[in-house]
Short mmCIF file of the N, C-alpha and C atoms (twelve columns), coordinates in Angstrom:
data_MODEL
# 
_entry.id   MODEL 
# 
loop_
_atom_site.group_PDB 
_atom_site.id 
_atom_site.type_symbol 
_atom_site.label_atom_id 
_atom_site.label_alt_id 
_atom_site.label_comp_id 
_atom_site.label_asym_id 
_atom_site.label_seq_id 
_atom_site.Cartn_x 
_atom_site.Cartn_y 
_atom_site.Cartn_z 
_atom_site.pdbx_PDB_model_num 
ATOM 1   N N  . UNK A 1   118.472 117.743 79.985  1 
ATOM 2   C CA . UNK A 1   118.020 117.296 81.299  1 
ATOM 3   C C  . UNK A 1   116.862 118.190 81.739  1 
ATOM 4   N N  . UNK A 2   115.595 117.880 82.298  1 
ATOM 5   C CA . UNK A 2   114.329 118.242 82.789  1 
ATOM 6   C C  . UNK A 2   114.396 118.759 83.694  1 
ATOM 7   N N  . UNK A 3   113.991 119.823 84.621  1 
ATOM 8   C CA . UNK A 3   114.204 120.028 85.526  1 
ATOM 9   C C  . UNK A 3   113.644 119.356 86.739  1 
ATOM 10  N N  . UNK A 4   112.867 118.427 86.128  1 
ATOM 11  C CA . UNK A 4   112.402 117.397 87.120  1 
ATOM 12  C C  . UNK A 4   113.492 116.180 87.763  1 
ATOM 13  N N  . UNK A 5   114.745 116.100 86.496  1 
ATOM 14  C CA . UNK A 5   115.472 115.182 86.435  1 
ATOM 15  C C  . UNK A 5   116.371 115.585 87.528  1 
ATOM 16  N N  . UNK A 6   116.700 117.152 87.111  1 
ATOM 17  C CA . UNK A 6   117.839 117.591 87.918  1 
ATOM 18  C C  . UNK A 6   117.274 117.868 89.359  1 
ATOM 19  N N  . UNK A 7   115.997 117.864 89.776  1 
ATOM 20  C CA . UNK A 7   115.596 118.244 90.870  1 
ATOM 21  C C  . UNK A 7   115.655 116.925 91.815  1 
ATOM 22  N N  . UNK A 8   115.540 115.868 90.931  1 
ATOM 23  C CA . UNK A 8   115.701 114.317 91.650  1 
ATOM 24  C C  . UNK A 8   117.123 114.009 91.582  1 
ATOM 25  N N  . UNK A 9   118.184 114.067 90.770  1 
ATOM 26  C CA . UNK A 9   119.795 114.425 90.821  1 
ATOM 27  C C  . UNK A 9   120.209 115.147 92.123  1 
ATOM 28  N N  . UNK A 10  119.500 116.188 92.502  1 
ATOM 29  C CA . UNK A 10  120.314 117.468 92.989  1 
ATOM 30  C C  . UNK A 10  119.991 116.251 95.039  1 
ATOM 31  N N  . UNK A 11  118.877 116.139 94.923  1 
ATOM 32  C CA . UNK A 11  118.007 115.482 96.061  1 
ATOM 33  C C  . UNK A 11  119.174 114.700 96.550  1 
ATOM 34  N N  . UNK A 12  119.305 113.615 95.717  1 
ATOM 35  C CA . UNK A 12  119.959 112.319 95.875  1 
ATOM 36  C C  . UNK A 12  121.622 112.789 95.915  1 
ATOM 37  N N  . UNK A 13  121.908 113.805 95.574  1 
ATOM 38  C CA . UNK A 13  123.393 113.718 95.546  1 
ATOM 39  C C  . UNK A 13  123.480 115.064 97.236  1 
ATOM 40  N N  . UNK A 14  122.535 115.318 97.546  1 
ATOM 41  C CA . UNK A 14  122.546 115.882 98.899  1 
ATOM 42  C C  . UNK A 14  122.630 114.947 100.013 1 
ATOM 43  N N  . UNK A 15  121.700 114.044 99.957  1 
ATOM 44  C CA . UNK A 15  121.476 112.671 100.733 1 
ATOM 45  C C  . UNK A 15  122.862 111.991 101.005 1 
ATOM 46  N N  . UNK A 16  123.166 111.614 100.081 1 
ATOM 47  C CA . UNK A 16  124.394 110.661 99.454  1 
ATOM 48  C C  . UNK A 16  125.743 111.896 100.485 1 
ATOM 49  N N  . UNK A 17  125.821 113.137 100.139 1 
ATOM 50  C CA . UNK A 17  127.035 114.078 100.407 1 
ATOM 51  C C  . UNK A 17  126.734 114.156 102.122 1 
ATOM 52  N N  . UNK A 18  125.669 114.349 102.482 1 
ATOM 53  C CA . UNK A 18  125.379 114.428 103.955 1 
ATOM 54  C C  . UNK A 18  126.077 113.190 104.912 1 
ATOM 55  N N  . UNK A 19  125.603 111.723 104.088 1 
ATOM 56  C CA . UNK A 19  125.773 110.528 105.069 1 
ATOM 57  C C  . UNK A 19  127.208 109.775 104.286 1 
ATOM 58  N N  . UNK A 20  127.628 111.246 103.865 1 
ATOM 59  C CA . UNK A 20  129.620 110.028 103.225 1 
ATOM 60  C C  . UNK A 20  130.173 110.200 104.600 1 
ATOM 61  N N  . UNK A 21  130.307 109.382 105.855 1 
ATOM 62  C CA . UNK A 21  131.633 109.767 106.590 1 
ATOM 63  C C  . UNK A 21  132.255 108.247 107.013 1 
ATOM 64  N N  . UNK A 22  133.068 108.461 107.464 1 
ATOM 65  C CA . UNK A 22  134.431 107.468 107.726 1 
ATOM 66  C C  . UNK A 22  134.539 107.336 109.347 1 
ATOM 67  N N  . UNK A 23  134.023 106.329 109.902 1 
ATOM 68  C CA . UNK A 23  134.277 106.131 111.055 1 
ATOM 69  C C  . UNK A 23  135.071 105.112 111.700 1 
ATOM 70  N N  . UNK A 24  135.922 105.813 112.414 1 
ATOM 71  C CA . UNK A 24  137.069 104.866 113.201 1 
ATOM 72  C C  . UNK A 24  136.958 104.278 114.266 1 
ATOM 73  N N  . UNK A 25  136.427 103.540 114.710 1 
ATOM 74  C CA . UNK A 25  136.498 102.382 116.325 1 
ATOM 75  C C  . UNK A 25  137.762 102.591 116.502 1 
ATOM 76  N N  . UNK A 26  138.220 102.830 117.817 1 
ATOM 77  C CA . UNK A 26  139.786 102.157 118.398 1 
ATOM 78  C C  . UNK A 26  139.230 101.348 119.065 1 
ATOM 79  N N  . UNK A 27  138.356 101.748 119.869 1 
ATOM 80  C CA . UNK A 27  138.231 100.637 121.098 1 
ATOM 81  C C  . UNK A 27  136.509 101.310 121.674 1 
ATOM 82  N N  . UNK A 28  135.756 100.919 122.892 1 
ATOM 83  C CA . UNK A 28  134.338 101.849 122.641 1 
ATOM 84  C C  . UNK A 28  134.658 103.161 123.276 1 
ATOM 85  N N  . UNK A 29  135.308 103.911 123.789 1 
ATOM 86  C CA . UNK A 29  135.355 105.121 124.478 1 
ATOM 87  C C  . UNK A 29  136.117 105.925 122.946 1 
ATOM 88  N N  . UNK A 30  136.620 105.786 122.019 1 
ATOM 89  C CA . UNK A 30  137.541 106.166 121.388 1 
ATOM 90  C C  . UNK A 30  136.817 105.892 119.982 1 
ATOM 91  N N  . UNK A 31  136.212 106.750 119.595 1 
ATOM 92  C CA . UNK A 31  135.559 106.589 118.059 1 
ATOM 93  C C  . UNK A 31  135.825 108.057 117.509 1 
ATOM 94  N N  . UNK A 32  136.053 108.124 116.609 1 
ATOM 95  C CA . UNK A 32  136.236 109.412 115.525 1 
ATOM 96  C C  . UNK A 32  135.767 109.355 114.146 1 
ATOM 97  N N  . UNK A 33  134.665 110.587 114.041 1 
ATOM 98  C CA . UNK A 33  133.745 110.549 112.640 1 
ATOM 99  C C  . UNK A 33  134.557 111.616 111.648 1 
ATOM 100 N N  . UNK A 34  134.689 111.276 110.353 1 
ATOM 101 C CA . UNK A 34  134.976 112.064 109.759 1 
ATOM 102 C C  . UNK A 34  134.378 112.137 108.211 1 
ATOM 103 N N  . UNK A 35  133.986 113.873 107.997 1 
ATOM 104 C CA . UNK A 35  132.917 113.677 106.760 1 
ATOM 105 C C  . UNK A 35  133.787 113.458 105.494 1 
ATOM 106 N N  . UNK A 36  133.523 113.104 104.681 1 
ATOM 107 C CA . UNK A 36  134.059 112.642 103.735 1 
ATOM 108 C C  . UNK A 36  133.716 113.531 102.366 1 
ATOM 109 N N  . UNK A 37  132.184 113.608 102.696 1 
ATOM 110 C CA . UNK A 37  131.284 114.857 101.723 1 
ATOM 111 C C  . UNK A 37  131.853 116.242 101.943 1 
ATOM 112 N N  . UNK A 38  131.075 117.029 101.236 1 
ATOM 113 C CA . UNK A 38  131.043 118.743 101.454 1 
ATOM 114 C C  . UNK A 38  130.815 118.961 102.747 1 
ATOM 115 N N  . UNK A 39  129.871 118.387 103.209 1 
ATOM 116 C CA . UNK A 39  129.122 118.937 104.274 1 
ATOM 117 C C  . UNK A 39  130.074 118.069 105.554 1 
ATOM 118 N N  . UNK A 40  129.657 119.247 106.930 1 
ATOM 119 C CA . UNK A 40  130.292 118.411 108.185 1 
ATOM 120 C C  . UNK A 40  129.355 117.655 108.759 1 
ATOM 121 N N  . UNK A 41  128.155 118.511 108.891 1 
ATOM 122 C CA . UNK A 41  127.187 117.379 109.799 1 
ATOM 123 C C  . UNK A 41  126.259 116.254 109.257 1 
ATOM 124 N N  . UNK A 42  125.968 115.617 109.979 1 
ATOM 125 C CA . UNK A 42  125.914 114.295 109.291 1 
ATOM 126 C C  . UNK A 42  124.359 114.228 109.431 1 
ATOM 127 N N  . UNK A 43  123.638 113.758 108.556 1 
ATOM 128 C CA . UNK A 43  122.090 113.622 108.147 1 
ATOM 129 C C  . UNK A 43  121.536 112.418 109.133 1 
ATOM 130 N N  . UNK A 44  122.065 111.834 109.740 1 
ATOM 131 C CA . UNK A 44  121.535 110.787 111.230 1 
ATOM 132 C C  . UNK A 44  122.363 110.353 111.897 1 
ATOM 133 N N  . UNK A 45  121.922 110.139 112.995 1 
ATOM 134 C CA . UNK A 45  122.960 109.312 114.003 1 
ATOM 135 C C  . UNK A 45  122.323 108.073 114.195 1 
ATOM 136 N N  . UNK A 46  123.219 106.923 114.281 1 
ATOM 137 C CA . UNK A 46  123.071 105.771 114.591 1 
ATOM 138 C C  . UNK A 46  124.034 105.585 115.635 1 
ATOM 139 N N  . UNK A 47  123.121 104.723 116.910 1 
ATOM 140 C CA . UNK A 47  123.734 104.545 118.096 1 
ATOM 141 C C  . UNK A 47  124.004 102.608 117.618 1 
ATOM 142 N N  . UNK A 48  124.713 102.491 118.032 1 
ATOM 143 C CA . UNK A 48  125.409 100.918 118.566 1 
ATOM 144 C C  . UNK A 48  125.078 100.852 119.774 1 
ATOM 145 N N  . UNK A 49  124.808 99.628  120.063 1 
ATOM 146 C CA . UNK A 49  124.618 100.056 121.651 1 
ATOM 147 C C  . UNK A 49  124.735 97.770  121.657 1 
ATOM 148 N N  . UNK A 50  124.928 98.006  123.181 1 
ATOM 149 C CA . UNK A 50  124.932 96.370  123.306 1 
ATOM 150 C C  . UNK A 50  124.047 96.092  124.931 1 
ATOM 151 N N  . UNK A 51  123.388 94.726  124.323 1 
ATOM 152 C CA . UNK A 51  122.555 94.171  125.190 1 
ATOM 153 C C  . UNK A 51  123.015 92.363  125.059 1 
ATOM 154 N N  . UNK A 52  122.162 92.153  126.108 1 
ATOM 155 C CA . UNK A 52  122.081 90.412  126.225 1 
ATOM 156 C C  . UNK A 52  121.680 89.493  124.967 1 
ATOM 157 N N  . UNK A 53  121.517 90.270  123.872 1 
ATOM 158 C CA . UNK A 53  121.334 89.281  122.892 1 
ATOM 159 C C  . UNK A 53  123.081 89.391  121.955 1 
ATOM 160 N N  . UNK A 54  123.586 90.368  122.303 1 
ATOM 161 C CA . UNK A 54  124.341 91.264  121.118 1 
ATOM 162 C C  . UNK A 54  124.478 92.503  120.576 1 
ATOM 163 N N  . UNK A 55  124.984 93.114  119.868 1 
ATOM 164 C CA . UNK A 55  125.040 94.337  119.580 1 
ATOM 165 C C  . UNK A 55  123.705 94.804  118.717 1 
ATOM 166 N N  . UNK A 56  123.606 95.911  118.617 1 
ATOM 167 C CA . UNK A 56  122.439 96.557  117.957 1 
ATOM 168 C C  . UNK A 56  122.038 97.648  117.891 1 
ATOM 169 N N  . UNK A 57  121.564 98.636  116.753 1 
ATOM 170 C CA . UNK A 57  121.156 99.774  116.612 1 
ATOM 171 C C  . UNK A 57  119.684 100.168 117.599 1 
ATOM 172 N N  . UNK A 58  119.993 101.185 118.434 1 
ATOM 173 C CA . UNK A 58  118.987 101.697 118.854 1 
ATOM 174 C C  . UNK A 58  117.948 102.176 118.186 1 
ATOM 175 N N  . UNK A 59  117.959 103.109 116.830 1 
ATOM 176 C CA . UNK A 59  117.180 103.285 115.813 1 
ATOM 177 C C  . UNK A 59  117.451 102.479 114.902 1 
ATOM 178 N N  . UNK A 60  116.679 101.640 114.067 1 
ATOM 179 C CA . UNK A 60  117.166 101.045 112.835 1 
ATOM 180 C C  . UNK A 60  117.284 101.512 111.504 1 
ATOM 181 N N  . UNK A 61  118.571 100.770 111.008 1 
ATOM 182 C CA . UNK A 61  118.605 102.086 110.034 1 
ATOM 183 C C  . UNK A 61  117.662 101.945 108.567 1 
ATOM 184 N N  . UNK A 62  116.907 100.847 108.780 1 
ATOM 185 C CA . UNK A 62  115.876 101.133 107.723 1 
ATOM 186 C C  . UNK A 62  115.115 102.287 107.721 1 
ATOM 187 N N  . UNK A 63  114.893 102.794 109.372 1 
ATOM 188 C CA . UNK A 63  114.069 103.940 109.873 1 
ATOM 189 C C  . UNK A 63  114.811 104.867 108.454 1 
ATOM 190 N N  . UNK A 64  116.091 105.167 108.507 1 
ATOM 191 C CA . UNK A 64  116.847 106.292 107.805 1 
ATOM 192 C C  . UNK A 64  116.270 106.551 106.535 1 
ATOM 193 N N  . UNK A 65  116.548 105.347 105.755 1 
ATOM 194 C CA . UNK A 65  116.351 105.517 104.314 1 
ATOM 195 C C  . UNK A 65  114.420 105.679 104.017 1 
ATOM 196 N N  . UNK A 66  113.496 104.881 104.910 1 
ATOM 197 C CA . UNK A 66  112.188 105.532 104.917 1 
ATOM 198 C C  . UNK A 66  112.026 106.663 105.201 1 
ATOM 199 N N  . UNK A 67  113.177 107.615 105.665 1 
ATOM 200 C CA . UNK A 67  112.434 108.642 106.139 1 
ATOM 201 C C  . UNK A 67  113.109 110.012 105.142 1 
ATOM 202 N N  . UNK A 68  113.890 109.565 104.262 1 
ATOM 203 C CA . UNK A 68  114.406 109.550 103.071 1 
ATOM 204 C C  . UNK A 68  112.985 109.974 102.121 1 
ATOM 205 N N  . UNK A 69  113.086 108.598 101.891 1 
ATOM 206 C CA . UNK A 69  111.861 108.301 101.063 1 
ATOM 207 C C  . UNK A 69  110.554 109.398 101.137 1 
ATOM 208 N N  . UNK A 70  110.287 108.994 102.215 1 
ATOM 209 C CA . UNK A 70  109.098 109.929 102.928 1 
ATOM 210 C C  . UNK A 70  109.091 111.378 102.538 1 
ATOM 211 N N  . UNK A 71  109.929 112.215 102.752 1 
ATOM 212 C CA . UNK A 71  110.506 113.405 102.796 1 
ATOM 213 C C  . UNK A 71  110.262 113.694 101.018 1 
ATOM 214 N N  . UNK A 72  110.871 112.706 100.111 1 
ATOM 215 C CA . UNK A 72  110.501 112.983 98.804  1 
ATOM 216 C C  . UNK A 72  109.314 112.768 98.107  1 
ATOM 217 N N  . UNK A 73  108.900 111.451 98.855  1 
ATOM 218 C CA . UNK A 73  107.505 111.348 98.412  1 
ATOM 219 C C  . UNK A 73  106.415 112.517 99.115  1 
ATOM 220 N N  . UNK A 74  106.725 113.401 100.027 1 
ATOM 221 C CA . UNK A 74  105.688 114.176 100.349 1 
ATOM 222 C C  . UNK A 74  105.689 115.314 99.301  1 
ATOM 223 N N  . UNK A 75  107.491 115.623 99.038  1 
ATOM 224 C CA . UNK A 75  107.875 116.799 98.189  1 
ATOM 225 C C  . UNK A 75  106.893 116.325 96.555  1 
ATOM 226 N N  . UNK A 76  106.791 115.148 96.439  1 
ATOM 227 C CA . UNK A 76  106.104 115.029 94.769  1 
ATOM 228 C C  . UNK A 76  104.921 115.010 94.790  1 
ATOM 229 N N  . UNK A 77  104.484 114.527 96.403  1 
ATOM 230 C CA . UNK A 77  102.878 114.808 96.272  1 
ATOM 231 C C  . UNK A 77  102.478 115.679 96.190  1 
ATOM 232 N N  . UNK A 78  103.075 116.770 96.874  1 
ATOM 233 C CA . UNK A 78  103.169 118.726 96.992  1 
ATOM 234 C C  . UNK A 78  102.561 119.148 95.791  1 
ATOM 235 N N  . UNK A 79  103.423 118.724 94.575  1 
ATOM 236 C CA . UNK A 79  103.573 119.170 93.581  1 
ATOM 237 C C  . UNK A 79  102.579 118.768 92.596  1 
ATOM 238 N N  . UNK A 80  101.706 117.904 93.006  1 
ATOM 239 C CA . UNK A 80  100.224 117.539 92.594  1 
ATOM 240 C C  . UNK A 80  99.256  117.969 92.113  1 
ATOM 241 N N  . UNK A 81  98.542  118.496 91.202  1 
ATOM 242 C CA . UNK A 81  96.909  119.135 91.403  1 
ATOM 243 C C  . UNK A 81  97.191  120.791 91.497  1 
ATOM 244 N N  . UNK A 82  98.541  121.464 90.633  1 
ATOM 245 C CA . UNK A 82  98.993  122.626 90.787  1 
ATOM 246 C C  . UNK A 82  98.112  123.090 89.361  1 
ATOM 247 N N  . UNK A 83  97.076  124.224 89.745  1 
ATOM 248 C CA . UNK A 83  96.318  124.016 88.301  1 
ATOM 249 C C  . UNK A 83  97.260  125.323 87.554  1 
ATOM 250 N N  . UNK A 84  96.809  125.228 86.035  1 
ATOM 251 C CA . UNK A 84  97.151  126.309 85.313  1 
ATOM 252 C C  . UNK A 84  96.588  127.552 85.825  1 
ATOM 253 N N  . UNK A 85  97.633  128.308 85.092  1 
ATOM 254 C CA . UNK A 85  97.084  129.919 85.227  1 
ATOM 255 C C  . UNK A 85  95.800  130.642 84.170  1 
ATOM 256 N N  . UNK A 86  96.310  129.765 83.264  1 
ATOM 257 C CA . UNK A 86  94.814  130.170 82.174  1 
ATOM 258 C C  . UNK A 86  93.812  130.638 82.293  1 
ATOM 259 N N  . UNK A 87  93.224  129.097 83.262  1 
ATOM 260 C CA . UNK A 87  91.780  129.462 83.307  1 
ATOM 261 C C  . UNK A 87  91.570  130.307 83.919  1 
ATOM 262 N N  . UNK A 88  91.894  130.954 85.030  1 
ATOM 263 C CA . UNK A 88  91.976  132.182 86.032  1 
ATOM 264 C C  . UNK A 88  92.112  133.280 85.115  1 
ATOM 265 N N  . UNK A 89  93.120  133.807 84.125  1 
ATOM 266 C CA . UNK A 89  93.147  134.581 83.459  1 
ATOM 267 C C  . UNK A 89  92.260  134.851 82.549  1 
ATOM 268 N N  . UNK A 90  92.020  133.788 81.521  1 
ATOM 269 C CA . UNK A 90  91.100  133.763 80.538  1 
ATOM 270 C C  . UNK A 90  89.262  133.414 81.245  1 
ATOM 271 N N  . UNK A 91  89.269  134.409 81.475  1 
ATOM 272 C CA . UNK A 91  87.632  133.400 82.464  1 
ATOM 273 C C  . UNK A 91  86.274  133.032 81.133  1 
ATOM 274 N N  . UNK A 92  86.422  134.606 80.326  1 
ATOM 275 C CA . UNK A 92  85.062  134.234 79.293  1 
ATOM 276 C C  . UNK A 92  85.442  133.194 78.469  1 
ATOM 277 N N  . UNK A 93  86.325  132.302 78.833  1 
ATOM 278 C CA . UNK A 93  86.426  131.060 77.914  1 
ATOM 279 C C  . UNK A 93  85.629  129.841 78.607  1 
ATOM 280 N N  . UNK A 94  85.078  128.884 77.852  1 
ATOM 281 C CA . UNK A 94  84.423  127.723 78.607  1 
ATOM 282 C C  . UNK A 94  85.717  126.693 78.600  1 
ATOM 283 N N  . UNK A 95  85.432  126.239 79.911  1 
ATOM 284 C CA . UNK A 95  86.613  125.304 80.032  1 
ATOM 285 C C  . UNK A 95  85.488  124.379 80.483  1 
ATOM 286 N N  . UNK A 96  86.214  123.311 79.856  1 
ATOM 287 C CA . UNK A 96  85.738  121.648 80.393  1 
ATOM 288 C C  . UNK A 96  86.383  121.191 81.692  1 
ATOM 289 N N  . UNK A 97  87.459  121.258 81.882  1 
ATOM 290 C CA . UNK A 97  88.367  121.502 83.441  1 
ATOM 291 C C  . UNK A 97  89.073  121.792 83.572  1 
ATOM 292 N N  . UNK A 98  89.888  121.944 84.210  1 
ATOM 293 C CA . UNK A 98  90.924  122.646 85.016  1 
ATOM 294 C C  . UNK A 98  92.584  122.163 84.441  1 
ATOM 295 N N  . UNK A 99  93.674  122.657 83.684  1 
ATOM 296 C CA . UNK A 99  93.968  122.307 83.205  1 
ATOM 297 C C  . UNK A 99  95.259  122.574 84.628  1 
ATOM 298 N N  . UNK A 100 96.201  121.335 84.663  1 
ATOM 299 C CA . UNK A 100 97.072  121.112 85.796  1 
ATOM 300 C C  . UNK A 100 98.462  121.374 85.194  1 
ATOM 301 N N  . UNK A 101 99.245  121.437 86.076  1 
ATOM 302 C CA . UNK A 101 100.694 121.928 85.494  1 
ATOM 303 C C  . UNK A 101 101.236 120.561 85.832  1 
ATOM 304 N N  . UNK A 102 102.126 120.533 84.342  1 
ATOM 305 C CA . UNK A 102 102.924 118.678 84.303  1 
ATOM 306 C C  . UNK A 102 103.989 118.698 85.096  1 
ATOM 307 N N  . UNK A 103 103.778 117.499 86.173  1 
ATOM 308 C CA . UNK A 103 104.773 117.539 87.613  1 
ATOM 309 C C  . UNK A 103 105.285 115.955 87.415  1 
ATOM 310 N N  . UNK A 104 106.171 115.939 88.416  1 
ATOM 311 C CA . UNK A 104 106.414 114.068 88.827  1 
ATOM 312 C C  . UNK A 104 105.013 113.420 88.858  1 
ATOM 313 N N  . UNK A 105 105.299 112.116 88.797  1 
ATOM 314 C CA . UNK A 105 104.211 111.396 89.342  1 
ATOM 315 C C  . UNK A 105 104.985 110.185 90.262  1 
ATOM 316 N N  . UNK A 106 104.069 109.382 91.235  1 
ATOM 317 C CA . UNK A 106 104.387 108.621 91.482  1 
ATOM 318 C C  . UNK A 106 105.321 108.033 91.354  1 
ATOM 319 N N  . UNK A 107 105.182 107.128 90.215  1 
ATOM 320 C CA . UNK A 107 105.975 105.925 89.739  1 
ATOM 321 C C  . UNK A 107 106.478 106.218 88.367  1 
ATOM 322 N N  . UNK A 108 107.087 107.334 88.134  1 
ATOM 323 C CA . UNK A 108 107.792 107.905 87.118  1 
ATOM 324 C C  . UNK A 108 109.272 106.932 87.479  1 
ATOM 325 N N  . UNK A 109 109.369 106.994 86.001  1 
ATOM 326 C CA . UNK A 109 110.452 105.625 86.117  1 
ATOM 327 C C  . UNK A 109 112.447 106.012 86.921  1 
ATOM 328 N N  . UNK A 110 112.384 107.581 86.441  1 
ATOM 329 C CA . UNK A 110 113.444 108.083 86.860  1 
ATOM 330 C C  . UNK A 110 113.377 108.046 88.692  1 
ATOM 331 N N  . UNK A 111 112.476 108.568 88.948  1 
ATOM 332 C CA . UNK A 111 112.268 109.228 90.547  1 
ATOM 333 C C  . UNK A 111 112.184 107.139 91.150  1 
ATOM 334 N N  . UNK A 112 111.533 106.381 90.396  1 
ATOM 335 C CA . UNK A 112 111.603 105.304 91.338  1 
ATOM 336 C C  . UNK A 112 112.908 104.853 91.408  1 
ATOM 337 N N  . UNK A 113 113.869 104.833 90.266  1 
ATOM 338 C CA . UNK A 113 115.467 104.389 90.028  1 
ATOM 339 C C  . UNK A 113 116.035 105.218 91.341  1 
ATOM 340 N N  . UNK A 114 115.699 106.029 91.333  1 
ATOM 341 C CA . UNK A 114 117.103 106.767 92.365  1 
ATOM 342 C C  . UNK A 114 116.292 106.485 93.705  1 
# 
């Protein structure tokens, strides 16, 4: 396993352990959360809330999982355009360019699966 692999493993099984909990309705004054994961606190809150059309999330929870997303896709862009140490070291050498250190990309087939 790559450490790229396990770094997208480790991500996703944090995500996943944060938002395991078990919530009980009795009635609306009477709700009880309970984590299910390692962890106690929970990675978002989603409100229910009710209006004249029906019930409905105050934030939606697509917001959640984009912001998910977001958070990793900034972490792989980070990791972008990180050049070697070489050329810095070795200077009386002619370099043609800049040689980059091998990171995620984009649409690497593992990082889009999870």
């Amino acid at each position: 396993v790559s450490m790229a692999d396990a770094s997208v493993s480790s991500y996703v099984n944090t995500i996943c352990e944060r938002c395991d909990h078990v919530v009980t309705v009795r009635s609306a004054s009477d709700v009880s959360v309970v984590s299910a994961g390692a962890s106690g606190a929970g990675l978002f809150t989603l409100e229910l809330a009710v209006g004249e059309d029906g019930e409905f999330f105050r934030v939606p929870p697509a917001m959640c999982k984009d912001a998910v997303l977001s958070v990793y896709a900034r972490g792989v862009e980070a990791t972008l355009g990180i050049p070697q140490i070489e050329r810095q070291v070795m200077e009386s050498l002619f370099w043609s360019d800049t040689p980059m250190l091998q990171t995620l990309s984009r649409g690497e087939g593992f990082v889009a699966e999870q």
